[in-house]
Amino acid sequence: MKLCRLATLAVLCLPMLPISTFAATTSAANALSQAQLFSKGDEYSNVKISPTGKYLSAITSVEGKNVLLVLDAQTKKLLNAIRFPSNAQVGTYEWANSERIVLAKEYLKGWSDVPQYYGELMAVNADGSRPKYLFGYNSGEQQTGSNLKKNTAINATAFILDPLPDDERYMLVNALPWTGARDLSETRQDVYRVDLFSGVRKRITGSPIGQARFMTDHDGEVRFVAGEDSKNITKVFYRKDGDWINTDKLNLGLTDFKPLSFADDKNTIYAAGRSQGETLGVYRINLETGDKTEIIQDEKVDPNNFWINGTNKQLYAVEFENGYPSYAFIDNGDSHAKLLKDLLGALPGHQVRIVSETRDAEKLVVVAFNDRNPGDYYIFDTKKLKLEYLAAAKKWLDPEQMAEVKPISFTSRDGKTVNGYLTLPFGKEAKNLPLVVNPHGGPHGIRDWWGFDPQNQYLASQGIAVLQVNFRGSGGYGDQFERAGYQKWGSDIQYDIIDGTQYVIDQGFADKERVCIAGGSFGGYSALQSAVLAPDMFKCAVGFAGVYDLELMFDEGDVARTRSGTSYLKDVLGQDKATLKAMSPSENVAKLKASLLLVHGGEDERAPIEQLESLEKALKAHNYPYQKLVMDNEGHGFYNDEHRAKYYEQMLGFLKTNLKL
């Protein structure tokens, strides 16, 4: 046994038991292409420990389907593999008590590579015994060594709300009824207490608003719900004496209000909210009086992670990311606050997440990751202060050979401070490099983070630098910064991307003669629109699942299907047809000079194939050449590893030609 001393913790270097009898391993990594190595999904994900610490569990892929592994936590011996027959696979799951797991059942359909979830929840013991269908409609049997007994069907999509791990008999489920309504804001969800063994259900409460997100307190009581109305306005309610009370009555003066946890009594909570367009702050709020006290607020960025103590369900730390991640502690005396500090000290240069813990918090499952490391899993013994190494998410990638992700900041042409990240190839001088600009999706509420990005790392492995820009309109930098991108999709947002590119060139990182732009979703739109606005800057553009005709967004796709979605489009795009045409790449192909690669999924509902067809029609009318890759079974992004690898290979070949590599 190898013992490695890191800071105040000891790290036991014990690998998780190989599972080659159940899944193909990557020991022959040299047989895979670079594209396959970087496109391959995690070998292990969703690693958890049972409430008493007796078992470990993890999701892995077997013949293209997710399987749940259950191991003895002490010996790491594989005890059980929970899987479904035919085209079904394991989805999300939770330990609902010391022996019993509840898991979602998904389906891989021929018309879509993205798993489909119809609301079915199953329960089974760790050893595979006593399988039971808990929620959903009759649709097959679970393969765990005995046949699945079916329960009375209910026409609703169920989600695990609170596994109540201290309760050996029951859990809480929230269910979205199948009403046939087009708009989720019209559909009210219900919360049920479900018997883990019989599947018998009892309705606890219903939501007063659509698109509900419930929160329970220390005792598993449903106390809060948030949701959006038909105008896409978020409303939050708290439950008192069985009734839902709108938090507007508290007169808090906060927007984007979100309860985080209860404090040390049932009438006091920690919540996030913002005042007058500022960044998101954390407040302590008394539900009886409406009194609020600001606890933490960063001047530049919103919190990106809230740390909740798994034992008492109280907030104890807040994570921010203005460049590199940083941490602020609500209560330095909290036991978990001390543990987090120990972990950060033991794993320098890494972010950490406590992803699962035992009921007594003596054993934690921790994942550590950074810009070069996609993730390592550990067991942390909080009594002995020891870390036991379990497994790597992608063991075939060597963090020591990966690229650095460097935070950058620049001033836009109209004086705004804009932040971003520059991925610099390992082992190459950061000077006059070929550059690919990679705008993020969204655009609103989304931002890029410091961390490991497989596509960017793949390009960096080929000697290409990658730029990510958190342009105006991005989330995470305060409400005013986000709203500055409203109705500016094709103008100010793109100018931020263009200005960021020029900044990287001016700093000497990139060769101005070797610059391309490639993005997905809104990033695909930006790839084309930035190439329209700065035709001499970009030698090529790759649009992946992009929106190219903004008027078409009001007629096609899942956003336009609901009143709340249409309301959102009116806010962020406006309705002036001349402006929408001016901001649509399909209306401006005559201004393009870049070589084009267009990639799309045939089953994309967010940016449906009609978007690609609109752009193609305009390109053909102008006899403008382009390359195309369409995957008929894929949706908004490629779920299938092989399809991602094919895209990576075609994209890299296209980039190499245009960047003269």
PDB file of C-alpha atoms in Angstrom, residues 283-418:
ATOM      1  CA  TYR A 283     -28.795  36.917   2.704  1.00  0.00           C
ATOM      2  CA  ARG A 284     -30.060  35.634   6.026  1.00  0.00           C
ATOM      3  CA  ILE A 285     -33.832  36.133   6.096  1.00  0.00           C
ATOM      4  CA  ASN A 286     -36.436  35.811   8.836  1.00  0.00           C
ATOM      5  CA  LEU A 287     -39.650  34.440   7.336  1.00  0.00           C
ATOM      6  CA  GLU A 288     -41.784  35.816  10.168  1.00  0.00           C
ATOM      7  CA  THR A 289     -40.617  39.432  10.022  1.00  0.00           C
ATOM      8  CA  GLY A 290     -39.092  39.731   6.548  1.00  0.00           C
ATOM      9  CA  ASP A 291     -35.884  41.090   8.075  1.00  0.00           C
ATOM     10  CA  LYS A 292     -32.842  40.400   5.908  1.00  0.00           C
ATOM     11  CA  THR A 293     -29.101  40.683   6.510  1.00  0.00           C
ATOM     12  CA  GLU A 294     -26.573  40.535   3.703  1.00  0.00           C
ATOM     13  CA  ILE A 295     -23.937  37.914   4.435  1.00  0.00           C
ATOM     14  CA  ILE A 296     -21.756  37.798   1.310  1.00  0.00           C
ATOM     15  CA  GLN A 297     -21.613  39.585  -2.022  1.00  0.00           C
ATOM     16  CA  ASP A 298     -18.817  39.825  -4.580  1.00  0.00           C
ATOM     17  CA  GLU A 299     -18.648  43.106  -6.496  1.00  0.00           C
ATOM     18  CA  LYS A 300     -17.841  41.483  -9.847  1.00  0.00           C
ATOM     19  CA  VAL A 301     -19.351  37.993 -10.070  1.00  0.00           C
ATOM     20  CA  ASP A 302     -22.327  35.988  -8.872  1.00  0.00           C
ATOM     21  CA  PRO A 303     -21.726  32.888  -6.741  1.00  0.00           C
ATOM     22  CA  ASN A 304     -21.233  29.786  -8.857  1.00  0.00           C
ATOM     23  CA  ASN A 305     -21.643  27.149  -6.146  1.00  0.00           C
ATOM     24  CA  PHE A 306     -23.319  26.959  -2.756  1.00  0.00           C
ATOM     25  CA  TRP A 307     -21.974  24.454  -0.251  1.00  0.00           C
ATOM     26  CA  ILE A 308     -24.656  22.765   1.855  1.00  0.00           C
ATOM     27  CA  ASN A 309     -23.788  20.612   4.867  1.00  0.00           C
ATOM     28  CA  GLY A 310     -25.205  17.164   4.099  1.00  0.00           C
ATOM     29  CA  THR A 311     -25.787  16.452   7.786  1.00  0.00           C
ATOM     30  CA  ASN A 312     -27.777  19.502   8.875  1.00  0.00           C
ATOM     31  CA  LYS A 313     -28.654  20.853   5.384  1.00  0.00           C
ATOM     32  CA  GLN A 314     -27.242  24.285   6.227  1.00  0.00           C
ATOM     33  CA  LEU A 315     -25.264  26.593   3.946  1.00  0.00           C
ATOM     34  CA  TYR A 316     -21.652  26.915   5.076  1.00  0.00           C
ATOM     35  CA  ALA A 317     -19.630  28.219   2.112  1.00  0.00           C
ATOM     36  CA  VAL A 318     -20.011  30.063  -1.178  1.00  0.00           C
ATOM     37  CA  GLU A 319     -17.785  29.685  -4.229  1.00  0.00           C
ATOM     38  CA  PHE A 320     -17.003  32.496  -6.689  1.00  0.00           C
ATOM     39  CA  GLU A 321     -15.121  32.485  -9.950  1.00  0.00           C
ATOM     40  CA  ASN A 322     -13.687  35.726 -11.268  1.00  0.00           C
ATOM     41  CA  GLY A 323     -10.896  34.080 -13.216  1.00  0.00           C
ATOM     42  CA  TYR A 324      -9.798  31.335 -10.813  1.00  0.00           C
ATOM     43  CA  PRO A 325     -12.209  29.915  -8.183  1.00  0.00           C
ATOM     44  CA  SER A 326     -12.274  31.334  -4.653  1.00  0.00           C
ATOM     45  CA  TYR A 327     -14.243  30.504  -1.500  1.00  0.00           C
ATOM     46  CA  ALA A 328     -16.039  32.490   1.177  1.00  0.00           C
ATOM     47  CA  PHE A 329     -17.238  30.861   4.378  1.00  0.00           C
ATOM     48  CA  ILE A 330     -20.580  31.577   6.033  1.00  0.00           C
ATOM     49  CA  ASP A 331     -19.635  29.895   9.292  1.00  0.00           C
ATOM     50  CA  ASN A 332     -15.986  29.053   9.955  1.00  0.00           C
ATOM     51  CA  GLY A 333     -17.099  26.942  12.907  1.00  0.00           C
ATOM     52  CA  ASP A 334     -19.152  24.599  10.746  1.00  0.00           C
ATOM     53  CA  SER A 335     -17.628  21.116  10.685  1.00  0.00           C
ATOM     54  CA  HIS A 336     -17.914  20.944   6.911  1.00  0.00           C
ATOM     55  CA  ALA A 337     -16.203  24.322   6.494  1.00  0.00           C
ATOM     56  CA  LYS A 338     -13.126  22.903   8.211  1.00  0.00           C
ATOM     57  CA  LEU A 339     -13.300  19.780   6.052  1.00  0.00           C
ATOM     58  CA  LEU A 340     -13.497  21.843   2.868  1.00  0.00           C
ATOM     59  CA  LYS A 341     -10.446  23.852   3.917  1.00  0.00           C
ATOM     60  CA  ASP A 342      -8.556  20.622   4.633  1.00  0.00           C
ATOM     61  CA  LEU A 343      -9.470  19.247   1.212  1.00  0.00           C
ATOM     62  CA  LEU A 344      -8.423  22.397  -0.618  1.00  0.00           C
ATOM     63  CA  GLY A 345      -5.098  22.290   1.218  1.00  0.00           C
ATOM     64  CA  ALA A 346      -4.574  18.623   0.429  1.00  0.00           C
ATOM     65  CA  LEU A 347      -5.370  18.979  -3.265  1.00  0.00           C
ATOM     66  CA  PRO A 348      -3.610  22.221  -4.262  1.00  0.00           C
ATOM     67  CA  GLY A 349      -4.501  23.706  -7.618  1.00  0.00           C
ATOM     68  CA  HIS A 350      -7.797  21.804  -7.719  1.00  0.00           C
ATOM     69  CA  GLN A 351     -11.416  22.599  -7.223  1.00  0.00           C
ATOM     70  CA  VAL A 352     -13.209  20.058  -5.097  1.00  0.00           C
ATOM     71  CA  ARG A 353     -16.794  18.916  -4.739  1.00  0.00           C
ATOM     72  CA  ILE A 354     -18.237  16.824  -1.938  1.00  0.00           C
ATOM     73  CA  VAL A 355     -20.592  14.754  -4.055  1.00  0.00           C
ATOM     74  CA  SER A 356     -21.856  12.266  -1.457  1.00  0.00           C
ATOM     75  CA  GLU A 357     -21.517  11.561   2.253  1.00  0.00           C
ATOM     76  CA  THR A 358     -22.576   9.118   4.909  1.00  0.00           C
ATOM     77  CA  ARG A 359     -25.319   9.920   7.372  1.00  0.00           C
ATOM     78  CA  ASP A 360     -22.760  10.700  10.105  1.00  0.00           C
ATOM     79  CA  ALA A 361     -20.424  12.545   7.682  1.00  0.00           C
ATOM     80  CA  GLU A 362     -17.507  10.275   8.632  1.00  0.00           C
ATOM     81  CA  LYS A 363     -16.965   9.292   4.987  1.00  0.00           C
ATOM     82  CA  LEU A 364     -17.253  11.648   2.015  1.00  0.00           C
ATOM     83  CA  VAL A 365     -16.975  11.047  -1.715  1.00  0.00           C
ATOM     84  CA  VAL A 366     -14.923  13.882  -3.187  1.00  0.00           C
ATOM     85  CA  VAL A 367     -14.126  14.752  -6.795  1.00  0.00           C
ATOM     86  CA  ALA A 368     -11.107  16.975  -7.505  1.00  0.00           C
ATOM     87  CA  PHE A 369     -10.637  18.665 -10.881  1.00  0.00           C
ATOM     88  CA  ASN A 370      -9.017  21.646 -12.580  1.00  0.00           C
ATOM     89  CA  ASP A 371      -8.201  23.016 -16.011  1.00  0.00           C
ATOM     90  CA  ARG A 372      -5.959  20.046 -16.862  1.00  0.00           C
ATOM     91  CA  ASN A 373      -7.648  17.289 -14.869  1.00  0.00           C
ATOM     92  CA  PRO A 374     -11.201  16.201 -15.798  1.00  0.00           C
ATOM     93  CA  GLY A 375     -11.641  14.673 -12.348  1.00  0.00           C
ATOM     94  CA  ASP A 376     -10.330  12.234  -9.739  1.00  0.00           C
ATOM     95  CA  TYR A 377     -12.593  10.580  -7.173  1.00  0.00           C
ATOM     96  CA  TYR A 378     -11.569  10.020  -3.544  1.00  0.00           C
ATOM     97  CA  ILE A 379     -13.040   8.723  -0.308  1.00  0.00           C
ATOM     98  CA  PHE A 380     -12.293  11.133   2.536  1.00  0.00           C
ATOM     99  CA  ASP A 381     -12.232   9.668   6.073  1.00  0.00           C
ATOM    100  CA  THR A 382     -13.047  12.732   8.170  1.00  0.00           C
ATOM    101  CA  LYS A 383     -11.993  11.086  11.437  1.00  0.00           C
ATOM    102  CA  LYS A 384      -8.597   9.845  10.268  1.00  0.00           C
ATOM    103  CA  LEU A 385      -8.122  12.762   7.845  1.00  0.00           C
ATOM    104  CA  LYS A 386      -7.213  10.392   5.031  1.00  0.00           C
ATOM    105  CA  LEU A 387      -7.996  10.491   1.338  1.00  0.00           C
ATOM    106  CA  GLU A 388      -8.361   7.167  -0.419  1.00  0.00           C
ATOM    107  CA  TYR A 389      -8.003   7.421  -4.183  1.00  0.00           C
ATOM    108  CA  LEU A 390     -10.789   5.687  -6.108  1.00  0.00           C
ATOM    109  CA  ALA A 391     -10.648   6.377  -9.814  1.00  0.00           C
ATOM    110  CA  ALA A 392     -10.131   8.899 -12.585  1.00  0.00           C
ATOM    111  CA  ALA A 393     -13.039  10.076 -14.705  1.00  0.00           C
ATOM    112  CA  LYS A 394     -10.848   9.820 -17.827  1.00  0.00           C
ATOM    113  CA  LYS A 395      -7.775   7.775 -16.936  1.00  0.00           C
ATOM    114  CA  TRP A 396      -6.628   7.710 -20.574  1.00  0.00           C
ATOM    115  CA  LEU A 397      -5.845  11.463 -20.441  1.00  0.00           C
ATOM    116  CA  ASP A 398      -2.687  12.544 -18.601  1.00  0.00           C
ATOM    117  CA  PRO A 399      -3.222  15.858 -16.763  1.00  0.00           C
ATOM    118  CA  GLU A 400       0.519  16.537 -16.985  1.00  0.00           C
ATOM    119  CA  GLN A 401       0.200  16.659 -20.786  1.00  0.00           C
ATOM    120  CA  MET A 402      -2.909  18.841 -20.907  1.00  0.00           C
ATOM    121  CA  ALA A 403      -3.108  22.558 -21.700  1.00  0.00           C
ATOM    122  CA  GLU A 404      -3.224  25.443 -19.244  1.00  0.00           C
ATOM    123  CA  VAL A 405      -6.386  27.560 -19.140  1.00  0.00           C
ATOM    124  CA  LYS A 406      -5.424  31.166 -18.433  1.00  0.00           C
ATOM    125  CA  PRO A 407      -7.965  33.792 -17.262  1.00  0.00           C
ATOM    126  CA  ILE A 408      -7.865  37.022 -19.281  1.00  0.00           C
ATOM    127  CA  SER A 409      -9.559  40.417 -19.081  1.00  0.00           C
ATOM    128  CA  PHE A 410      -9.817  43.198 -21.657  1.00  0.00           C
ATOM    129  CA  THR A 411     -11.704  46.423 -22.367  1.00  0.00           C
ATOM    130  CA  SER A 412     -14.305  46.410 -25.142  1.00  0.00           C
ATOM    131  CA  ARG A 413     -14.624  49.168 -27.710  1.00  0.00           C
ATOM    132  CA  ASP A 414     -17.300  50.911 -25.623  1.00  0.00           C
ATOM    133  CA  GLY A 415     -15.349  50.672 -22.358  1.00  0.00           C
ATOM    134  CA  LYS A 416     -16.816  47.572 -20.719  1.00  0.00           C
ATOM    135  CA  THR A 417     -14.547  45.167 -18.848  1.00  0.00           C
ATOM    136  CA  VAL A 418     -14.967  41.722 -20.398  1.00  0.00           C
TER     137      VAL A 418
END
